Amino acid sequence: MKNKTTYGTIVPLIGGENIGVMNAMDGQFPEWVLSYKPFTANDEHFIDYIRGKGYSGEYTFLDEEGNEDYVPEKVDVVNTVCPCAGLSSLNVNSSTDSAANDWMYLTANYVLGKVKPRVFWGENAPRLYTKAGTGVSDKLVAIAKEHGYSLTLYYTESRLHGLSQIRPRTFYFFTDSETAPIFPWHRKPQESIEEILQQKPIKDDPMDITANKRSPYENSWLQYHLAATKTKTIAELQKTFAKTVNLIVNADGGYDKGLLEVADWMEANGHDSTGARARAMQAKLDQGKGYWGHGITMPRGSQIPSLIGALPTALLNPYTDNWITIRDCLRIMKMPDDFNLVGENPASKVNHICQNVPASTAEDMMKNVLLYLQGQTEFAPASFVRQNNKNQNVKTETGDEISNTQEIDAFFMEEGDHATRLL
């Protein structure tokens, strides 16, 4: 039986957010999928996945000739994953005025002005919540007011939703209400990164390949740590740490050695280029600056940093004595085990996994939306609020704090029966 609530998506990218929505909606497909041609390569993984599950709905490009005035079927909710490079901390040119933010404004104006759902929500960089993102949030507030919507910015971290990575993000919710809803707080027990990496491989899994084709034992930093700890394998080295460690950063002061001593070892053992890098890192520190330390990382304990940048090709798996596989990456993002990257060379597309929303985080955000549609949320005395799931505070546009003691668990029946309550 089809749920009463209907939804569509615009710019799904690889589809982690949409899979989270589907999980919250008991597997229900979107009524339609809209996008723009520049995102075809990212979208294709999700479209292939739902087509394989029986989705027969439309996948339409709004920038295709003849679609200038296209308006899809009316739905209650629209979700999106518009690119957030304009506010990303990994983008050296990031700013509130970045052209990369235009996709967010374009889709917001289109959805709110033409589709007019009860809720339009999406995901963006953590900076959207901060003062650094004020220029963007001001524009979103103006768009909300122009179309008769309120706006809630919801800052959270995926570790608070049970994931094994920190991954701070900001979600934005346009709602068809005079004042902005206040959503519940989310707290789930965190899954250990070690548990994920110890999961059994799937037979004949095309994603059981590494994106980094070189042996990790060729890595200079790993060789240095093995020598310093007198260990021989990645698994043995892992046991010397109490938590996840970036081996490049750990070399700076680790084992009571400075970077110049690390450089001496590198050069004495045939790693001249890495030795030069260690000296350059120390030179940066001497100038009162920092250095770029992203790279080879040893997972240990409950969590890793966000799965972005170099991590898909630089995170070790001590249980396979290798780098993590593409399947490991997908599991870290809580994608289903039957989800595959498409194309002849999936390793070349591993960064698409990073440009994603972890499915379980998105599922919790969709539960927020469903509570709003059912009239079960509280409301702020303002049309724009900032809500921080980490610190559990809510502030209005003027800085006034609002009390909120709602916990998501309070809205659920016993485990296994909550879908009835939400849907």
PDB file of C-alpha atoms in Angstrom, residues 149-385:
ATOM      1  CA  TYR A 149       8.154  29.541   3.759  1.00  0.00           C
ATOM      2  CA  SER A 150      10.031  29.398   7.045  1.00  0.00           C
ATOM      3  CA  LEU A 151      13.604  28.147   7.371  1.00  0.00           C
ATOM      4  CA  THR A 152      15.316  25.887   9.896  1.00  0.00           C
ATOM      5  CA  LEU A 153      19.070  25.265   9.745  1.00  0.00           C
ATOM      6  CA  TYR A 154      19.934  22.026  11.545  1.00  0.00           C
ATOM      7  CA  TYR A 155      23.596  21.399  12.341  1.00  0.00           C
ATOM      8  CA  THR A 156      24.564  17.835  13.205  1.00  0.00           C
ATOM      9  CA  GLU A 157      27.373  15.292  13.001  1.00  0.00           C
ATOM     10  CA  SER A 158      26.878  11.810  11.612  1.00  0.00           C
ATOM     11  CA  ARG A 159      28.535  10.236  14.660  1.00  0.00           C
ATOM     12  CA  LEU A 160      25.452  11.402  16.604  1.00  0.00           C
ATOM     13  CA  HIS A 161      23.331   9.286  14.259  1.00  0.00           C
ATOM     14  CA  GLY A 162      25.255   6.096  14.999  1.00  0.00           C
ATOM     15  CA  LEU A 163      27.884   6.334  12.248  1.00  0.00           C
ATOM     16  CA  SER A 164      31.576   5.587  12.583  1.00  0.00           C
ATOM     17  CA  GLN A 165      32.659   8.912  11.076  1.00  0.00           C
ATOM     18  CA  ILE A 166      32.380  12.412  12.495  1.00  0.00           C
ATOM     19  CA  ARG A 167      31.099  14.145   9.333  1.00  0.00           C
ATOM     20  CA  PRO A 168      29.654  17.510  10.459  1.00  0.00           C
ATOM     21  CA  ARG A 169      26.934  18.832   8.132  1.00  0.00           C
ATOM     22  CA  THR A 170      24.167  21.411   7.983  1.00  0.00           C
ATOM     23  CA  PHE A 171      20.686  20.499   6.776  1.00  0.00           C
ATOM     24  CA  TYR A 172      18.238  23.189   5.705  1.00  0.00           C
ATOM     25  CA  PHE A 173      14.457  22.825   5.855  1.00  0.00           C
ATOM     26  CA  PHE A 174      11.997  25.139   4.100  1.00  0.00           C
ATOM     27  CA  THR A 175       8.545  24.525   5.604  1.00  0.00           C
ATOM     28  CA  ASP A 176       5.123  25.881   4.681  1.00  0.00           C
ATOM     29  CA  SER A 177       4.558  27.399   8.119  1.00  0.00           C
ATOM     30  CA  GLU A 178       4.467  30.955   9.442  1.00  0.00           C
ATOM     31  CA  THR A 179       7.133  30.118  12.020  1.00  0.00           C
ATOM     32  CA  ALA A 180       9.964  27.603  11.833  1.00  0.00           C
ATOM     33  CA  PRO A 181       9.564  24.117  13.311  1.00  0.00           C
ATOM     34  CA  ILE A 182      11.932  22.862  16.008  1.00  0.00           C
ATOM     35  CA  PHE A 183      13.002  19.293  15.403  1.00  0.00           C
ATOM     36  CA  PRO A 184      13.915  16.615  17.980  1.00  0.00           C
ATOM     37  CA  TRP A 185      17.461  15.842  19.048  1.00  0.00           C
ATOM     38  CA  HIS A 186      19.116  12.718  17.663  1.00  0.00           C
ATOM     39  CA  ARG A 187      21.444  10.448  19.653  1.00  0.00           C
ATOM     40  CA  LYS A 188      22.253   6.882  18.612  1.00  0.00           C
ATOM     41  CA  PRO A 189      24.915   4.447  19.856  1.00  0.00           C
ATOM     42  CA  GLN A 190      27.932   4.745  17.607  1.00  0.00           C
ATOM     43  CA  GLU A 191      28.950   1.828  15.420  1.00  0.00           C
ATOM     44  CA  SER A 192      32.656   1.012  15.624  1.00  0.00           C
ATOM     45  CA  ILE A 193      34.759   1.548  12.518  1.00  0.00           C
ATOM     46  CA  GLU A 194      36.499  -1.705  13.362  1.00  0.00           C
ATOM     47  CA  GLU A 195      33.189  -3.587  13.216  1.00  0.00           C
ATOM     48  CA  ILE A 196      32.533  -2.241   9.726  1.00  0.00           C
ATOM     49  CA  LEU A 197      35.963  -3.168   8.427  1.00  0.00           C
ATOM     50  CA  GLN A 198      35.677  -6.693   9.834  1.00  0.00           C
ATOM     51  CA  GLN A 199      32.447  -7.454   7.960  1.00  0.00           C
ATOM     52  CA  LYS A 200      32.628 -10.423   5.658  1.00  0.00           C
ATOM     53  CA  PRO A 201      33.127  -9.782   1.957  1.00  0.00           C
ATOM     54  CA  ILE A 202      30.264 -10.438  -0.443  1.00  0.00           C
ATOM     55  CA  LYS A 203      30.802 -13.262  -2.900  1.00  0.00           C
ATOM     56  CA  ASP A 204      31.753 -12.000  -6.383  1.00  0.00           C
ATOM     57  CA  ASP A 205      31.318  -8.398  -5.230  1.00  0.00           C
ATOM     58  CA  PRO A 206      32.429  -5.957  -7.970  1.00  0.00           C
ATOM     59  CA  MET A 207      33.010  -3.346  -5.250  1.00  0.00           C
ATOM     60  CA  ASP A 208      35.502  -5.547  -3.397  1.00  0.00           C
ATOM     61  CA  ILE A 209      38.396  -3.620  -4.939  1.00  0.00           C
ATOM     62  CA  THR A 210      40.636  -0.861  -3.667  1.00  0.00           C
ATOM     63  CA  ALA A 211      40.779   2.557  -5.273  1.00  0.00           C
ATOM     64  CA  ASN A 212      44.469   2.740  -4.368  1.00  0.00           C
ATOM     65  CA  LYS A 213      46.247   0.119  -6.479  1.00  0.00           C
ATOM     66  CA  ARG A 214      49.652   0.418  -4.809  1.00  0.00           C
ATOM     67  CA  SER A 215      50.515  -1.768  -1.829  1.00  0.00           C
ATOM     68  CA  PRO A 216      50.228   0.152   1.448  1.00  0.00           C
ATOM     69  CA  TYR A 217      53.626  -1.266   2.398  1.00  0.00           C
ATOM     70  CA  GLU A 218      55.153   0.960  -0.287  1.00  0.00           C
ATOM     71  CA  ASN A 219      54.027   4.000   1.712  1.00  0.00           C
ATOM     72  CA  SER A 220      56.953   5.782   3.360  1.00  0.00           C
ATOM     73  CA  TRP A 221      54.970   6.895   6.402  1.00  0.00           C
ATOM     74  CA  LEU A 222      53.756   3.352   7.094  1.00  0.00           C
ATOM     75  CA  GLN A 223      57.312   2.045   6.805  1.00  0.00           C
ATOM     76  CA  TYR A 224      58.488   4.683   9.279  1.00  0.00           C
ATOM     77  CA  HIS A 225      55.849   3.721  11.860  1.00  0.00           C
ATOM     78  CA  LEU A 226      56.524   0.011  11.438  1.00  0.00           C
ATOM     79  CA  ALA A 227      60.217   0.642  12.059  1.00  0.00           C
ATOM     80  CA  ALA A 228      59.565   2.953  15.018  1.00  0.00           C
ATOM     81  CA  THR A 229      57.276   0.425  16.728  1.00  0.00           C
ATOM     82  CA  LYS A 230      59.238  -2.664  15.633  1.00  0.00           C
ATOM     83  CA  THR A 231      56.035  -4.136  14.171  1.00  0.00           C
ATOM     84  CA  LYS A 232      55.790  -5.972  10.872  1.00  0.00           C
ATOM     85  CA  THR A 233      52.153  -5.774   9.778  1.00  0.00           C
ATOM     86  CA  ILE A 234      49.344  -3.228   9.631  1.00  0.00           C
ATOM     87  CA  ALA A 235      47.383  -5.292  12.160  1.00  0.00           C
ATOM     88  CA  GLU A 236      50.296  -5.292  14.617  1.00  0.00           C
ATOM     89  CA  LEU A 237      50.810  -1.546  14.197  1.00  0.00           C
ATOM     90  CA  GLN A 238      47.116  -0.857  14.780  1.00  0.00           C
ATOM     91  CA  LYS A 239      47.336  -2.391  18.247  1.00  0.00           C
ATOM     92  CA  THR A 240      49.881   0.239  19.279  1.00  0.00           C
ATOM     93  CA  PHE A 241      47.230   2.976  18.979  1.00  0.00           C
ATOM     94  CA  ALA A 242      44.219   3.685  21.176  1.00  0.00           C
ATOM     95  CA  LYS A 243      42.213   5.535  18.514  1.00  0.00           C
ATOM     96  CA  THR A 244      42.262   6.410  14.815  1.00  0.00           C
ATOM     97  CA  VAL A 245      45.559   7.988  13.835  1.00  0.00           C
ATOM     98  CA  ASN A 246      46.773   9.883  10.797  1.00  0.00           C
ATOM     99  CA  LEU A 247      50.252   8.448  10.360  1.00  0.00           C
ATOM    100  CA  ILE A 248      51.633  11.623   8.772  1.00  0.00           C
ATOM    101  CA  VAL A 249      50.457  13.828  11.631  1.00  0.00           C
ATOM    102  CA  ASN A 250      51.500  11.238  14.213  1.00  0.00           C
ATOM    103  CA  ALA A 251      55.056  11.282  12.852  1.00  0.00           C
ATOM    104  CA  ASP A 252      55.265  14.898  14.028  1.00  0.00           C
ATOM    105  CA  GLY A 253      56.304  14.308  17.645  1.00  0.00           C
ATOM    106  CA  GLY A 254      55.423  10.628  17.763  1.00  0.00           C
ATOM    107  CA  TYR A 255      57.949   8.355  19.501  1.00  0.00           C
ATOM    108  CA  ASP A 256      59.579  11.555  20.841  1.00  0.00           C
ATOM    109  CA  LYS A 257      60.877  12.376  17.370  1.00  0.00           C
ATOM    110  CA  GLY A 258      60.530  15.665  15.537  1.00  0.00           C
ATOM    111  CA  LEU A 259      59.945  16.108  11.825  1.00  0.00           C
ATOM    112  CA  LEU A 260      63.623  16.738  11.120  1.00  0.00           C
ATOM    113  CA  GLU A 261      64.486  13.397  12.738  1.00  0.00           C
ATOM    114  CA  VAL A 262      61.734  11.807  10.634  1.00  0.00           C
ATOM    115  CA  ALA A 263      63.341  13.399   7.562  1.00  0.00           C
ATOM    116  CA  ASP A 264      66.728  11.967   8.540  1.00  0.00           C
ATOM    117  CA  TRP A 265      65.216   8.459   8.769  1.00  0.00           C
ATOM    118  CA  MET A 266      63.412   8.830   5.456  1.00  0.00           C
ATOM    119  CA  GLU A 267      66.546   9.919   3.625  1.00  0.00           C
ATOM    120  CA  ALA A 268      68.636   7.197   5.249  1.00  0.00           C
ATOM    121  CA  ASN A 269      66.156   4.569   4.095  1.00  0.00           C
ATOM    122  CA  GLY A 270      65.666   5.645   0.491  1.00  0.00           C
ATOM    123  CA  HIS A 271      62.601   7.864   0.885  1.00  0.00           C
ATOM    124  CA  ASP A 272      64.162  11.133  -0.239  1.00  0.00           C
ATOM    125  CA  SER A 273      60.982  12.799  -1.501  1.00  0.00           C
ATOM    126  CA  THR A 274      59.117  12.061   1.739  1.00  0.00           C
ATOM    127  CA  GLY A 275      62.121  13.302   3.702  1.00  0.00           C
ATOM    128  CA  ALA A 276      61.958  16.556   1.758  1.00  0.00           C
ATOM    129  CA  ARG A 277      58.244  16.775   2.561  1.00  0.00           C
ATOM    130  CA  ALA A 278      58.935  16.315   6.290  1.00  0.00           C
ATOM    131  CA  ARG A 279      61.489  19.150   6.155  1.00  0.00           C
ATOM    132  CA  ALA A 280      59.006  21.360   4.310  1.00  0.00           C
ATOM    133  CA  MET A 281      56.393  20.594   6.969  1.00  0.00           C
ATOM    134  CA  GLN A 282      58.810  21.683   9.703  1.00  0.00           C
ATOM    135  CA  ALA A 283      59.628  24.850   7.750  1.00  0.00           C
ATOM    136  CA  LYS A 284      55.923  25.689   7.689  1.00  0.00           C
ATOM    137  CA  LEU A 285      55.741  25.230  11.450  1.00  0.00           C
ATOM    138  CA  ASP A 286      58.814  27.448  11.936  1.00  0.00           C
ATOM    139  CA  GLN A 287      56.949  30.171  10.027  1.00  0.00           C
ATOM    140  CA  GLY A 288      53.996  29.868  12.375  1.00  0.00           C
ATOM    141  CA  LYS A 289      51.905  28.159   9.702  1.00  0.00           C
ATOM    142  CA  GLY A 290      50.285  24.754   9.392  1.00  0.00           C
ATOM    143  CA  TYR A 291      50.822  21.985   6.876  1.00  0.00           C
ATOM    144  CA  TRP A 292      48.576  19.722   4.805  1.00  0.00           C
ATOM    145  CA  GLY A 293      48.592  16.438   6.713  1.00  0.00           C
ATOM    146  CA  HIS A 294      45.816  14.484   5.012  1.00  0.00           C
ATOM    147  CA  GLY A 295      46.839  10.992   3.985  1.00  0.00           C
ATOM    148  CA  ILE A 296      47.493   7.484   5.240  1.00  0.00           C
ATOM    149  CA  THR A 297      45.307   6.788   8.275  1.00  0.00           C
ATOM    150  CA  MET A 298      45.031   3.880  10.705  1.00  0.00           C
ATOM    151  CA  PRO A 299      41.442   3.185  11.877  1.00  0.00           C
ATOM    152  CA  ARG A 300      41.007   2.261  15.513  1.00  0.00           C
ATOM    153  CA  GLY A 301      38.110   2.360  17.964  1.00  0.00           C
ATOM    154  CA  SER A 302      34.769   3.983  17.278  1.00  0.00           C
ATOM    155  CA  GLN A 303      35.319   6.515  14.518  1.00  0.00           C
ATOM    156  CA  ILE A 304      37.364   7.996  11.721  1.00  0.00           C
ATOM    157  CA  PRO A 305      37.320  11.544  10.347  1.00  0.00           C
ATOM    158  CA  SER A 306      34.837  12.316   7.601  1.00  0.00           C
ATOM    159  CA  LEU A 307      35.155  10.053   4.568  1.00  0.00           C
ATOM    160  CA  ILE A 308      36.270  12.809   2.214  1.00  0.00           C
ATOM    161  CA  GLY A 309      39.356  13.900   0.327  1.00  0.00           C
ATOM    162  CA  ALA A 310      42.173  11.367   0.414  1.00  0.00           C
ATOM    163  CA  LEU A 311      40.581   8.966   2.882  1.00  0.00           C
ATOM    164  CA  PRO A 312      38.982   6.507   0.386  1.00  0.00           C
ATOM    165  CA  THR A 313      42.481   5.851  -0.999  1.00  0.00           C
ATOM    166  CA  ALA A 314      44.430   6.354   2.233  1.00  0.00           C
ATOM    167  CA  LEU A 315      42.496   4.531   4.974  1.00  0.00           C
ATOM    168  CA  LEU A 316      44.039   1.214   5.964  1.00  0.00           C
ATOM    169  CA  ASN A 317      42.098  -1.963   6.733  1.00  0.00           C
ATOM    170  CA  PRO A 318      44.093  -3.937   9.319  1.00  0.00           C
ATOM    171  CA  TYR A 319      41.812  -6.952   8.864  1.00  0.00           C
ATOM    172  CA  THR A 320      42.650  -7.395   5.170  1.00  0.00           C
ATOM    173  CA  ASP A 321      46.215  -6.049   5.354  1.00  0.00           C
ATOM    174  CA  ASN A 322      45.393  -3.552   2.624  1.00  0.00           C
ATOM    175  CA  TRP A 323      43.629  -0.272   1.882  1.00  0.00           C
ATOM    176  CA  ILE A 324      39.869  -0.136   2.366  1.00  0.00           C
ATOM    177  CA  THR A 325      37.762  -1.283  -0.580  1.00  0.00           C
ATOM    178  CA  ILE A 326      34.993   0.560  -2.377  1.00  0.00           C
ATOM    179  CA  ARG A 327      32.534  -1.678  -0.503  1.00  0.00           C
ATOM    180  CA  ASP A 328      34.102  -0.553   2.779  1.00  0.00           C
ATOM    181  CA  CYS A 329      33.545   3.061   1.692  1.00  0.00           C
ATOM    182  CA  LEU A 330      29.909   2.366   0.865  1.00  0.00           C
ATOM    183  CA  ARG A 331      29.384   0.609   4.190  1.00  0.00           C
ATOM    184  CA  ILE A 332      30.926   3.511   6.086  1.00  0.00           C
ATOM    185  CA  MET A 333      28.322   5.727   4.371  1.00  0.00           C
ATOM    186  CA  LYS A 334      25.593   3.195   5.326  1.00  0.00           C
ATOM    187  CA  MET A 335      24.764   2.402   1.712  1.00  0.00           C
ATOM    188  CA  PRO A 336      23.067  -0.995   1.169  1.00  0.00           C
ATOM    189  CA  ASP A 337      25.228  -3.967   0.259  1.00  0.00           C
ATOM    190  CA  ASP A 338      23.525  -4.336  -3.126  1.00  0.00           C
ATOM    191  CA  PHE A 339      24.467  -0.781  -4.126  1.00  0.00           C
ATOM    192  CA  ASN A 340      27.278  -0.585  -6.694  1.00  0.00           C
ATOM    193  CA  LEU A 341      29.066   2.172  -8.534  1.00  0.00           C
ATOM    194  CA  VAL A 342      28.367   1.964 -12.252  1.00  0.00           C
ATOM    195  CA  GLY A 343      30.839   2.052 -15.118  1.00  0.00           C
ATOM    196  CA  GLU A 344      33.826   0.061 -16.292  1.00  0.00           C
ATOM    197  CA  ASN A 345      36.212   1.739 -13.846  1.00  0.00           C
ATOM    198  CA  PRO A 346      34.383   2.252 -10.536  1.00  0.00           C
ATOM    199  CA  ALA A 347      37.640   3.018  -8.718  1.00  0.00           C
ATOM    200  CA  SER A 348      37.866   6.272 -10.696  1.00  0.00           C
ATOM    201  CA  LYS A 349      34.496   7.328  -9.240  1.00  0.00           C
ATOM    202  CA  VAL A 350      35.180   6.669  -5.573  1.00  0.00           C
ATOM    203  CA  ASN A 351      35.002  10.389  -4.790  1.00  0.00           C
ATOM    204  CA  HIS A 352      31.310  10.250  -5.696  1.00  0.00           C
ATOM    205  CA  ILE A 353      30.861   8.301  -2.457  1.00  0.00           C
ATOM    206  CA  CYS A 354      32.362  11.236  -0.552  1.00  0.00           C
ATOM    207  CA  GLN A 355      29.975  13.707  -2.226  1.00  0.00           C
ATOM    208  CA  ASN A 356      27.115  12.048  -0.445  1.00  0.00           C
ATOM    209  CA  VAL A 357      24.934  12.012   2.642  1.00  0.00           C
ATOM    210  CA  PRO A 358      25.237   8.974   4.916  1.00  0.00           C
ATOM    211  CA  ALA A 359      21.963   7.094   4.525  1.00  0.00           C
ATOM    212  CA  SER A 360      21.222   6.780   8.237  1.00  0.00           C
ATOM    213  CA  THR A 361      21.789  10.500   8.848  1.00  0.00           C
ATOM    214  CA  ALA A 362      19.403  11.296   5.988  1.00  0.00           C
ATOM    215  CA  GLU A 363      16.867   8.834   7.388  1.00  0.00           C
ATOM    216  CA  ASP A 364      16.805  10.768  10.656  1.00  0.00           C
ATOM    217  CA  MET A 365      16.362  14.043   8.784  1.00  0.00           C
ATOM    218  CA  MET A 366      13.424  12.599   6.858  1.00  0.00           C
ATOM    219  CA  LYS A 367      11.902  11.495  10.161  1.00  0.00           C
ATOM    220  CA  ASN A 368      12.085  15.158  11.198  1.00  0.00           C
ATOM    221  CA  VAL A 369      10.113  16.014   8.076  1.00  0.00           C
ATOM    222  CA  LEU A 370       7.501  13.328   8.701  1.00  0.00           C
ATOM    223  CA  LEU A 371       6.967  14.582  12.253  1.00  0.00           C
ATOM    224  CA  TYR A 372       6.402  18.077  10.884  1.00  0.00           C
ATOM    225  CA  LEU A 373       3.867  16.819   8.343  1.00  0.00           C
ATOM    226  CA  GLN A 374       2.002  15.037  11.136  1.00  0.00           C
ATOM    227  CA  GLY A 375       1.896  18.180  13.283  1.00  0.00           C
ATOM    228  CA  GLN A 376       4.144  16.679  15.967  1.00  0.00           C
ATOM    229  CA  THR A 377       6.874  19.342  16.083  1.00  0.00           C
ATOM    230  CA  GLU A 378       7.097  22.411  18.255  1.00  0.00           C
ATOM    231  CA  PHE A 379       7.497  25.825  16.637  1.00  0.00           C
ATOM    232  CA  ALA A 380       9.794  28.746  17.272  1.00  0.00           C
ATOM    233  CA  PRO A 381       8.480  32.304  17.676  1.00  0.00           C
ATOM    234  CA  ALA A 382      10.380  33.216  14.494  1.00  0.00           C
ATOM    235  CA  SER A 383      10.431  32.297  10.812  1.00  0.00           C
ATOM    236  CA  PHE A 384      14.147  31.440  10.877  1.00  0.00           C
ATOM    237  CA  VAL A 385      15.994  29.377  13.486  1.00  0.00           C
TER     238      VAL A 385
END
